[in-house]
Coordinates of C-alpha atoms in Angstrom, one line a residue:
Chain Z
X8 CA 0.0 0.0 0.0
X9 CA 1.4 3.4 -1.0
X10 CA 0.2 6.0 2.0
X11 CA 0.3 9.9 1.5
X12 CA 0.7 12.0 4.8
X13 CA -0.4 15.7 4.5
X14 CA 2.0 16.2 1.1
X15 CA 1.8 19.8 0.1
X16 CA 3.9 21.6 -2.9
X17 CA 4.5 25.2 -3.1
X18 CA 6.5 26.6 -5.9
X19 CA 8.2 29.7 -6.3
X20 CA 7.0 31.4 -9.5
X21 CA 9.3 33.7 -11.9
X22 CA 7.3 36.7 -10.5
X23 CA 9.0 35.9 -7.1
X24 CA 5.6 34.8 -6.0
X25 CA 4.8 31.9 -3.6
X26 CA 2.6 29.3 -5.5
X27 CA 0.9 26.5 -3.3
X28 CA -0.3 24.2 -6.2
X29 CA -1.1 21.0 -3.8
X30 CA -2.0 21.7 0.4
X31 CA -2.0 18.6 2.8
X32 CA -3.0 16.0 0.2
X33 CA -3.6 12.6 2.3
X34 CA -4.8 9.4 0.5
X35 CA -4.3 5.2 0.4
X36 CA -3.9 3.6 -2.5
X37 CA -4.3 -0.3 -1.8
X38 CA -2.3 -2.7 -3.1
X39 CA -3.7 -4.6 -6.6
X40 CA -6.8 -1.9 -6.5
X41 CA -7.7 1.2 -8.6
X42 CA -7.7 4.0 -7.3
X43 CA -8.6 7.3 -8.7
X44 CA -8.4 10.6 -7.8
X45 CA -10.7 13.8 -9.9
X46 CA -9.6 16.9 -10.2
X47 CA -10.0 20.2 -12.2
X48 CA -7.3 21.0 -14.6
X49 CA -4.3 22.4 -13.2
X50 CA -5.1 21.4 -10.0
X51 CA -1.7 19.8 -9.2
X52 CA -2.7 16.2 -10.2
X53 CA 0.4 15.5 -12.5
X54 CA 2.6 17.2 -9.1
X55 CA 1.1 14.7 -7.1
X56 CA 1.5 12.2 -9.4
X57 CA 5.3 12.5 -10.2
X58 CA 5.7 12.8 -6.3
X59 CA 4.5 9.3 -6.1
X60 CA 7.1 8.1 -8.8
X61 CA 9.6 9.9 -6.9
X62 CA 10.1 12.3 -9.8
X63 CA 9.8 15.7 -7.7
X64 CA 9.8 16.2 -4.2
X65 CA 7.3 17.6 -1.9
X66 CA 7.6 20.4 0.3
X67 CA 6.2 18.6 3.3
X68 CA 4.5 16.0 4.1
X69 CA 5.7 12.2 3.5
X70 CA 5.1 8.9 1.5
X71 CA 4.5 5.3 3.2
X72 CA 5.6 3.3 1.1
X73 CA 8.0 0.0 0.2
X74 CA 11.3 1.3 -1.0
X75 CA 11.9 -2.1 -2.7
X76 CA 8.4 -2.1 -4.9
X77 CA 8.8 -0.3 -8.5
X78 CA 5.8 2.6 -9.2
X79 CA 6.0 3.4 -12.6
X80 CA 5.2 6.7 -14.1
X81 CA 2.8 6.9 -17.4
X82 CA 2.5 10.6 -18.4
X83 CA 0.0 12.3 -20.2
X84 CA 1.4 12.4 -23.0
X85 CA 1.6 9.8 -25.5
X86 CA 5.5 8.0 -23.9
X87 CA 6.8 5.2 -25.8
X88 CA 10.2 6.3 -28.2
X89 CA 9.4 6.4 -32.0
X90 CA 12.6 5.5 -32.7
X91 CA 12.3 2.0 -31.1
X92 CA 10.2 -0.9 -32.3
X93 CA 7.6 -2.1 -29.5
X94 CA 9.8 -4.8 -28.4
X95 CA 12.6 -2.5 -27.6
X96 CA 10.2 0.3 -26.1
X97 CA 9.2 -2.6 -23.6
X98 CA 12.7 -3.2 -22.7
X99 CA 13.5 0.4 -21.7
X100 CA 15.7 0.4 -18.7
X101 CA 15.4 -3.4 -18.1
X102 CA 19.8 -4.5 -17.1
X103 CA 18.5 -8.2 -18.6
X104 CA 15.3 -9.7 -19.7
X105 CA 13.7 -12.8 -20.9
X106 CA 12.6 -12.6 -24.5
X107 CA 9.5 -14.9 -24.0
X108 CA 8.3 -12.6 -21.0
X109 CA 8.6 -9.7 -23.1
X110 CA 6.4 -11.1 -25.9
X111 CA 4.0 -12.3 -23.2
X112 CA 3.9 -8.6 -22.1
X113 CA 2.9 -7.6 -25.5
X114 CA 0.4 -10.1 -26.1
X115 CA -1.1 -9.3 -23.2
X116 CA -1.9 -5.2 -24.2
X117 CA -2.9 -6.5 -27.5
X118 CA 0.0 -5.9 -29.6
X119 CA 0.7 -9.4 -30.8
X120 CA 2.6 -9.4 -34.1
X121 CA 3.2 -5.9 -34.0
X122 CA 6.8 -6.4 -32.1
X123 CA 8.7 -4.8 -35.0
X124 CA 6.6 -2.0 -35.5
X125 CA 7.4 1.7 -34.7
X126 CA 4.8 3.3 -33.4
X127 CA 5.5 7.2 -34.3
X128 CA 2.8 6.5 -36.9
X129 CA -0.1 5.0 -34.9
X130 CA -2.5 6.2 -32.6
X131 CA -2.5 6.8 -29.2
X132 CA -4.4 3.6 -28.1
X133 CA -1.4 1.9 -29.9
X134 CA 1.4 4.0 -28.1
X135 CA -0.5 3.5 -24.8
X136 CA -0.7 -0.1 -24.4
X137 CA 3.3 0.0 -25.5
X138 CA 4.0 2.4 -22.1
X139 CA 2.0 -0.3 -20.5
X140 CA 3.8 -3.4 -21.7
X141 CA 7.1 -1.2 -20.8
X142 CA 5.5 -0.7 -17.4
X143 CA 5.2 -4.0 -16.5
X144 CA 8.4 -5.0 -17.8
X145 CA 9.6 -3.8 -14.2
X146 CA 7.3 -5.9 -12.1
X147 CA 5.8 -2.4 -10.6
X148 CA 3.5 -2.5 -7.4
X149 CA 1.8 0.2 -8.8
X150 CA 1.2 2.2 -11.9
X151 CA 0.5 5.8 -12.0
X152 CA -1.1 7.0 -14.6
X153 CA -1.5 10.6 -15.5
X154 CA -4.6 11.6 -17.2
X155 CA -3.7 9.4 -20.2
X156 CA -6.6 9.0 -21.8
X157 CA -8.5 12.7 -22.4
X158 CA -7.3 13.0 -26.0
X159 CA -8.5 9.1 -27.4
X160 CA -11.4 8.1 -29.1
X161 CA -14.5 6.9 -27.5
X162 CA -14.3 3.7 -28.5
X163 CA -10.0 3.3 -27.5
X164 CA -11.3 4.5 -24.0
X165 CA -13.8 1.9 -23.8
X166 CA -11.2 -0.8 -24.7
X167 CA -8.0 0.4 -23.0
X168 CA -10.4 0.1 -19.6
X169 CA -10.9 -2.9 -20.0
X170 CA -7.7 -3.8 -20.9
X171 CA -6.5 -2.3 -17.3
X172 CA -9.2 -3.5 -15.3
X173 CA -8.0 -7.1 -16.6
X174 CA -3.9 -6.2 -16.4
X175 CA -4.7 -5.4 -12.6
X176 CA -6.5 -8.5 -12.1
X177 CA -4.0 -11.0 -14.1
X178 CA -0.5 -9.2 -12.8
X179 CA -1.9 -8.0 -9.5
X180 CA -1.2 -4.6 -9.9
X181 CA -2.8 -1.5 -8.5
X182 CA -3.3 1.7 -10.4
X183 CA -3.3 5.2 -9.5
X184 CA -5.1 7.2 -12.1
X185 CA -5.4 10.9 -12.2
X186 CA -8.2 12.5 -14.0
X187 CA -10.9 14.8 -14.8
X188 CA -13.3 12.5 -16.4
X189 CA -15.9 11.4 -13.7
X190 CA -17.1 8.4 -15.9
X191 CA -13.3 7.2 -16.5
X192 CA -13.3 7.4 -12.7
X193 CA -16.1 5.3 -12.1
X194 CA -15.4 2.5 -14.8
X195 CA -11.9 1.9 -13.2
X196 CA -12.4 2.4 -9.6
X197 CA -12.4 0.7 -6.8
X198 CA -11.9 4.2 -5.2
X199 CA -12.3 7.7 -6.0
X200 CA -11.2 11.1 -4.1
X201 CA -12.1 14.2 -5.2
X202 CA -9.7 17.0 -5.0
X203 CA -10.5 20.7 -5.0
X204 CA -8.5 23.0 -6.9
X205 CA -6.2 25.7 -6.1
X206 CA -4.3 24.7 -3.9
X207 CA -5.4 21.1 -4.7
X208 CA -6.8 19.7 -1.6
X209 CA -8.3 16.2 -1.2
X210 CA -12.2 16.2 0.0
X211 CA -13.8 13.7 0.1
X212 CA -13.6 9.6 -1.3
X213 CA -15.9 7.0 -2.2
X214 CA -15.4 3.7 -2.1
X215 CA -17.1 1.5 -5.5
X216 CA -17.4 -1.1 -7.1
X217 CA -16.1 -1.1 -10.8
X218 CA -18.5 -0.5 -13.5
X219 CA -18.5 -2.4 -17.0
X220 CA -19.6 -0.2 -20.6
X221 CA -22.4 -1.6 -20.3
X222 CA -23.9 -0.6 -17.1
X223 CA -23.3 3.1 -17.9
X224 CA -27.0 3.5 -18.0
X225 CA -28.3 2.0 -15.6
X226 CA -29.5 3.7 -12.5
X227 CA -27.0 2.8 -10.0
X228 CA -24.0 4.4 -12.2
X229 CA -26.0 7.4 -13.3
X230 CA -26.7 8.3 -9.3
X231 CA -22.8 8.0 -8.7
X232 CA -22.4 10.3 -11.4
X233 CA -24.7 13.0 -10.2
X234 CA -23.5 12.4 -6.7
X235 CA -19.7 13.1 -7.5
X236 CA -20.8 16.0 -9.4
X237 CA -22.9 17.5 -6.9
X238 CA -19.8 16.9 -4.1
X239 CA -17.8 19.0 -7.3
X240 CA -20.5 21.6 -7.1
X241 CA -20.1 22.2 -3.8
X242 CA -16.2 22.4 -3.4
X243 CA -16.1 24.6 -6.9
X244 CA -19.4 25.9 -6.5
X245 CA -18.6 28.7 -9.7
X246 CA -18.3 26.3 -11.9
X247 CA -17.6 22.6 -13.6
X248 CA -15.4 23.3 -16.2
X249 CA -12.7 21.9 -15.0
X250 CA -13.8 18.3 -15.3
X251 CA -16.1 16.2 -17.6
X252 CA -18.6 13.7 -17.2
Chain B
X13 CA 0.6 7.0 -62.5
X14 CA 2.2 7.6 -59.6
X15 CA 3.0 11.7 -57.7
X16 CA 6.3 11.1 -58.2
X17 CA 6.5 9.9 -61.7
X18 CA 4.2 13.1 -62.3
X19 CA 6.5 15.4 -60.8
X20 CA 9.9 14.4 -62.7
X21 CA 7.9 13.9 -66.2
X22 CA 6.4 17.4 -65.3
X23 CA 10.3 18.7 -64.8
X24 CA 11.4 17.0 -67.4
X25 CA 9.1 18.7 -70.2
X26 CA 10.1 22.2 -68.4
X27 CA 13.6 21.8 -68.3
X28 CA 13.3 20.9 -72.5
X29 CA 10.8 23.6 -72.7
X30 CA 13.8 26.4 -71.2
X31 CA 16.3 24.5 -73.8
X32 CA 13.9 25.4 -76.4
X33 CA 13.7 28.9 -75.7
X34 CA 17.0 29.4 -75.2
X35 CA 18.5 27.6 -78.3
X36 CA 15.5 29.6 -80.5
X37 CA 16.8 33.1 -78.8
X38 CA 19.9 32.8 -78.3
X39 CA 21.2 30.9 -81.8
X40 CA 18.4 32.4 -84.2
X41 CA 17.4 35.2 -82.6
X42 CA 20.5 36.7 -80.5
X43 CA 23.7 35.0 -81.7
X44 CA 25.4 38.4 -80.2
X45 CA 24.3 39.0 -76.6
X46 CA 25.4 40.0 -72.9
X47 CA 23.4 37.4 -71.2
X48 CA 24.0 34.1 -72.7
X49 CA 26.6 31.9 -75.1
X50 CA 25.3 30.8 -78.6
X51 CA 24.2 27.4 -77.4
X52 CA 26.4 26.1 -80.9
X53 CA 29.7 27.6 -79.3
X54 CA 28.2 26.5 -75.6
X55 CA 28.1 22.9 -76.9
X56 CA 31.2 23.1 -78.6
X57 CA 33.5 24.4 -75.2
X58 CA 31.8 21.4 -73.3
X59 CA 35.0 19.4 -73.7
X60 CA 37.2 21.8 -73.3
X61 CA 36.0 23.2 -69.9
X62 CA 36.8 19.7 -68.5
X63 CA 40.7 19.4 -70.1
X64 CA 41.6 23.3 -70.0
X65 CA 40.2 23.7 -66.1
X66 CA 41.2 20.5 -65.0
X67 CA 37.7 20.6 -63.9
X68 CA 36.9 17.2 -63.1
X69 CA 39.9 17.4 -60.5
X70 CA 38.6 20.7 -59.0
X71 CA 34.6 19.8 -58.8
X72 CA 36.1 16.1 -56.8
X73 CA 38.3 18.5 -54.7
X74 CA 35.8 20.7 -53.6
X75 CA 32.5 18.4 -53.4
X76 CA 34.8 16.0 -51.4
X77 CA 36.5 18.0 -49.0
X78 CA 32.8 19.5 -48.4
X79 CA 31.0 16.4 -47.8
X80 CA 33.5 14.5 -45.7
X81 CA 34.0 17.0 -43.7
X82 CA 30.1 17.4 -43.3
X83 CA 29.9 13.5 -42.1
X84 CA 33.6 14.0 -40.4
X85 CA 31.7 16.2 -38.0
X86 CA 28.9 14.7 -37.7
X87 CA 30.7 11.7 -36.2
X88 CA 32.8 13.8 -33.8
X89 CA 29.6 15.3 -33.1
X90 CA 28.2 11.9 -32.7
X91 CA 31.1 10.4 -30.5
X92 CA 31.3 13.4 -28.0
X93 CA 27.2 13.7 -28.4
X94 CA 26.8 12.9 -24.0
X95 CA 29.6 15.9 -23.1
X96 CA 27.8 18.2 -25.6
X97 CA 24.2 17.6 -24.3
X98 CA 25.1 17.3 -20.3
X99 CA 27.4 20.9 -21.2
X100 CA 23.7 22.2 -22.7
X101 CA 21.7 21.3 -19.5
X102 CA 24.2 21.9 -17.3
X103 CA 25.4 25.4 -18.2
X104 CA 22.8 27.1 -20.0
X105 CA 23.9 30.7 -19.2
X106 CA 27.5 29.9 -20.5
X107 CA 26.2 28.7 -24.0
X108 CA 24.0 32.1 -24.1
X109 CA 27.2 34.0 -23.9
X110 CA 28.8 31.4 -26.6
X111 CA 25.7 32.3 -28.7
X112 CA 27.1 35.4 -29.0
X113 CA 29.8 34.4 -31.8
X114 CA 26.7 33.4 -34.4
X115 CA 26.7 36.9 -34.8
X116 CA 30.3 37.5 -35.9
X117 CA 30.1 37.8 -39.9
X118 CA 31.5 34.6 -41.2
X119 CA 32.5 36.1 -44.3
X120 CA 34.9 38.5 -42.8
X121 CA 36.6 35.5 -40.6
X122 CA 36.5 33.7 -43.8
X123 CA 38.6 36.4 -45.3
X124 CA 40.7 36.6 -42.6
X125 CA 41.1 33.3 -42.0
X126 CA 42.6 32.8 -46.0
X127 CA 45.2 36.1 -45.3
X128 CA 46.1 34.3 -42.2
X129 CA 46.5 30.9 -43.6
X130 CA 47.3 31.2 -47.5
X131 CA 46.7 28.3 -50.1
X132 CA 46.9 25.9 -47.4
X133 CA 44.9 22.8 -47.8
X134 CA 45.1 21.8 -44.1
X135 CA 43.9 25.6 -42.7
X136 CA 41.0 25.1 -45.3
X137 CA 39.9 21.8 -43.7
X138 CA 40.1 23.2 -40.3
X139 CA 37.9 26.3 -41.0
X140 CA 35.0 23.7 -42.5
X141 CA 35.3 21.5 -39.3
X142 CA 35.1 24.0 -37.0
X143 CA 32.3 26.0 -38.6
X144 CA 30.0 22.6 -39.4
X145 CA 30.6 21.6 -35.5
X146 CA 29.4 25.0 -34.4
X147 CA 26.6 24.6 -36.2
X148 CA 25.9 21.6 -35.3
X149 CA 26.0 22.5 -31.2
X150 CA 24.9 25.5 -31.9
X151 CA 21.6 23.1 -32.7
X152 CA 21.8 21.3 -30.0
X153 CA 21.9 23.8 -27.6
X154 CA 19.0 25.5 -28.7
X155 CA 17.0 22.3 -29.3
X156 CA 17.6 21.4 -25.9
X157 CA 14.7 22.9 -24.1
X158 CA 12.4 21.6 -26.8
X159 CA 13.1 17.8 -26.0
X160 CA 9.9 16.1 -25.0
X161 CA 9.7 16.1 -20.8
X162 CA 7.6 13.0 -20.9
X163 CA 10.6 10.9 -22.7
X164 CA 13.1 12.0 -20.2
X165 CA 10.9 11.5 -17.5
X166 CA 9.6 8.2 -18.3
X167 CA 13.5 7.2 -18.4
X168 CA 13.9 8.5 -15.4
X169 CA 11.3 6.8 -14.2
X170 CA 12.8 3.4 -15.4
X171 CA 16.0 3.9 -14.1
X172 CA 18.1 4.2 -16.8
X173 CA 21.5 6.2 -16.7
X174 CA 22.1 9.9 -17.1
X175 CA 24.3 9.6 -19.8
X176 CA 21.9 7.1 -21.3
X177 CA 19.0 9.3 -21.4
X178 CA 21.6 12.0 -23.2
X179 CA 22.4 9.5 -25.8
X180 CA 19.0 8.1 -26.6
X181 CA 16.6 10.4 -25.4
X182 CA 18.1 13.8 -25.8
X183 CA 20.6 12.9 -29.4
X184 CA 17.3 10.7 -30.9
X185 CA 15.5 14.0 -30.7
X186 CA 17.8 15.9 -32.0
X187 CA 18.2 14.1 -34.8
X188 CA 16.0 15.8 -36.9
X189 CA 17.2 19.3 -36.4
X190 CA 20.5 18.2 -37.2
X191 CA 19.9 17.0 -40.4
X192 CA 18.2 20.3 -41.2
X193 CA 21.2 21.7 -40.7
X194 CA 23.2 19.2 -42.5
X195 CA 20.5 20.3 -45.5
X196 CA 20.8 23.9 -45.1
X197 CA 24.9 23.8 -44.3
X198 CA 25.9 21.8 -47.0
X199 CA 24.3 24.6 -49.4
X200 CA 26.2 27.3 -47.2
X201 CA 29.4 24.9 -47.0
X202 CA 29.3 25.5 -51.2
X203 CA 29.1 29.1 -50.9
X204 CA 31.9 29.3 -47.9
X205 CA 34.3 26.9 -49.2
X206 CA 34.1 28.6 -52.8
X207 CA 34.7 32.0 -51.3
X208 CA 37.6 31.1 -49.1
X209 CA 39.4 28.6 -52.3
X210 CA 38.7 32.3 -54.5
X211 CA 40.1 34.3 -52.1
X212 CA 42.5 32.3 -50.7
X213 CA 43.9 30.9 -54.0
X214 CA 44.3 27.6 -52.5
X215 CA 42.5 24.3 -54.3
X216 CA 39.3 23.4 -56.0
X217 CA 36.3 24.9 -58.1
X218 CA 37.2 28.4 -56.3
X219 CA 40.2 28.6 -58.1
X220 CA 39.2 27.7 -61.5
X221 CA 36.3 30.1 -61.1
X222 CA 39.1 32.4 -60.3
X223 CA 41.0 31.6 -63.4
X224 CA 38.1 31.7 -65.4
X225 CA 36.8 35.5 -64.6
X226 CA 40.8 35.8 -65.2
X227 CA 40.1 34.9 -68.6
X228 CA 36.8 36.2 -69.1
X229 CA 36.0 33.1 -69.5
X230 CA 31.9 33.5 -69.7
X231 CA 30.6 30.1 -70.8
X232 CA 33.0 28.5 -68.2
X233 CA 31.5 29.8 -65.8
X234 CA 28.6 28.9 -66.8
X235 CA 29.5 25.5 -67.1
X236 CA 30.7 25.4 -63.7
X237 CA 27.5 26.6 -62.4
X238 CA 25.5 24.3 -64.1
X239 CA 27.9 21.7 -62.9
X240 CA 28.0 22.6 -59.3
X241 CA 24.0 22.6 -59.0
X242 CA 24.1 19.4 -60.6
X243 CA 26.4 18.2 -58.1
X244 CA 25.0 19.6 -55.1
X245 CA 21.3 18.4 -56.6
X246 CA 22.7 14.6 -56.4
X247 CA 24.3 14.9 -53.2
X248 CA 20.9 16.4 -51.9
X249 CA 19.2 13.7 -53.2
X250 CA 22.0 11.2 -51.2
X251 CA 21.4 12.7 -48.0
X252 CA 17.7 13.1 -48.2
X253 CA 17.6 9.2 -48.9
X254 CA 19.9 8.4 -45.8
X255 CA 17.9 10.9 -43.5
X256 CA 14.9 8.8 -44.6
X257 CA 16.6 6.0 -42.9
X258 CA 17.7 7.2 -40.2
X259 CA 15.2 9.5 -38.8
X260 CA 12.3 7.9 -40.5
X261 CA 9.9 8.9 -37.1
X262 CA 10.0 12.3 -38.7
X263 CA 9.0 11.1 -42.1

């Protein structure tokens, strides 16, 4: 389990000005669960994120967690090298590897019979599950992933879900997935907080059970959805532009 | 039929359409002229341009000293590529003050640089390495700030080595740019290393140029510009191919 204690980041901007972008963030992210956490933009969410991977440090505030389990940073931006063929994106950083668990890897995000391809000329879905082969490559504990999925299709969305709900299950792996989509949220999830903006301050959480595509209609998921959104009303009560259902 | 094929018949049929024009005006029309040879007499000096110039020599001279010198210093470039990109992130305000020296008009250090060094083969080689490798890390200190974050922090991430990440990260990225430079310089490399072989009265196409104003020589030198763009055309054509190769992610 990966613990944050009260972490709070405070920049100095170029104006000379003090900048407090995340204030006493404290959340659990369980071990082989997804958790989520919903934000407006620029609320501090890829901070907190790279302060998990151990990629910036906070200003106060500490991090439970085992020093000897990998987290693995996905950005939001589309990661894997265009210059290197999946197979040798997956291998990024890896001292020595076995080829067969490599190809398993890759069958695994769908990308079977694609090992020599270079994916500077596909599509984000593509380039996605390539970061996520590469991620598990490292035997990680936990996965961060940072808004990934706001610029895909529909219908990528709907299967690159899926596609992590079932990597967690099969490699037992827990993801931490910052967003602003409230039904992305709520189709991963086995947790959600909701963060307010400026400073970015965690709120509230629900705890939930994971929803399939095909219960986005049904009554149950649409009253989650209103409910989160009200509890975003109420913490940014001018407006909900910074996230989308 | 295929773009391509389109696009050299269509050059094809404009490049005989100019040949047209110019034999109808310039044999029929006006044998006698400022501008251009009688293409009969332009036809005629053909072979000579080759044996009285010693052209063939020259042209090899100067195409060869520019374009090994261009991949010379690429691979220098390439071999001290970590140093070069750790200097970039490391000391940022130095390299503004270096910056300084694009400035300085290369023309007059070209000058100077052939009064200082006369007809010598070795100070000519020296002048195109240096100025190619500045341009080259001129490049890469300005691309620098325009690598992608999410590549270099993803290898971060994944635990791979500093010098690593400036050898595949940061030099894959600028690949590119570089050879947009090599594309633009070697164009500017003609024009530099003609200038400093004419003024300097060292070796190559410069000279003959020389020795052909010398002798008024008009449809030499137009030979030898026709010659030179064909020359320059084919090697453009060579490096185009291998950038396709090896920075096909940008293709």
């Amino acid at each position: 389990m990966v613990e944050l204690k009260n972490i709070s980041k405070e920049y100095v901007t170029e104006d000379g000005f003090k900048k407090t972008v995340l204030k006493n963030v404290s959340c659990q992210v369980q071990e082989e669960k997804i958790t989520s956490i919903i934000a407006a933009k620029n609320s501090g969410l890829s901070t907190l994120c790279k302060i998990i991977c151990d990629l910036e440090t906070a200003s106060s505030g500490e991090i439970g967690k085992d020093s000897k389990k990998k987290i693995v940073y996905l950005p939001s931006e589309p990661s894997s090298f265009p210059w290197r063929n999946v197979f040798d994106n997956v291998t990024v950083g890896l001292k020595s590897f076995n080829k067969d668990e490599i190809v398993r890897l890759i069958k695994l995000v769908g990308l079977d019979g694609y090992e020599k391809f270079h994916p500077h000329k596909d599509s984000l879905g593509f380039r996605f599950r390539i970061s996520l082969a590469r991620s598990l490559a490292h035997k990680p504990s936990l996965i961060v992933v940072d808004d990934c999925f706001r610029s895909m299709d529909h219908q990528t969305k709907n299967e690159i879900y899926l596609l992590m709900k079932e990597v967690s299950l099969s490699e037992r792996i827990g993801f931490f997935i910052a967003t602003t989509n409230v039904t992305e949220a709520l189709l991963l999830s086995d947790r959600i907080y909701l963060v307010k903006s400026q400073p970015g301050e965690v709120v509230t959480h629900f705890d939930i059970k994971k929803y399939d595509v095909s219960e986005m209609d049904s009554a149950e998921f649409i009253s989650w959805r209103i409910r989160i959104e009200n509890e975003f009303k109420k913490i940014t009560p001018q407006s909900l532009s910074g996230i989308s259902i | 039929m295929s773009n391509k094929k389109t696009i050299l018949i269509n050059r094809i049929k404009f490049f005989v359409a100019l040949l047209f024009v110019y034999v109808v005006i310039f044999q029929f029309i006006l044998p006698v002229n400022k501008f251009l040879p009688k293409p009969s007499l332009f036809a005629e000096s053909f072979l000579y341009i080759w044996k009285d110039y010693q052209l063939l020599i020259a042209i090899s001279y100067t195409a060869s000293l520019i374009y090994s010198l261009l991949i010379l210093s690429y691979l220098f470039v390439f071999l001290v590529r970590g140093i070069l990109i750790r200097f970039a992130i490391e000391y940022r305000q130095t390299i503004l003050t270096l910056r300084l020296f694009r400035y300085v008009p290369l023309f007059m250090l070209l000058i100077l640089f052939s009064y200082w060094f006369p007809a010598s083969i070795l100070a000519e080689y020296i002048f195109v390495v240096v100025l190619v490798i500045f341009y080259f890390a001129d490049k890469i200190f300005s691309e620098v700030k325009h690598v992608k974050p999410e590549y270099v922090l993803v290898a971060k991430n994944l635990d791979v080595s500093k010098g690593e990440i400036y050898r595949e990260v940061y030099w894959k990225e600028f690949q590119p740019g570089l050879f947009d430079v090599i594309n633009h310089l070697q164009f500017y490399l003609w024009l530099v290393v003609l200038v400093y072989e004419f003024v300097g009265d060292a070796h190559g196409l410069g000279v003959v140029v020389r020795n052909a104003l010398a002798f008024n020589d008009y449809t030499a030198l137009l030979y030898f510009l026709l010659i030179t763009t064909l020359v320059m055309w084919c090697f453009a054509a060579i490096l185009n191919a291998i950038e396709k190769k090896l920075v096909f992610w940008n293709k």
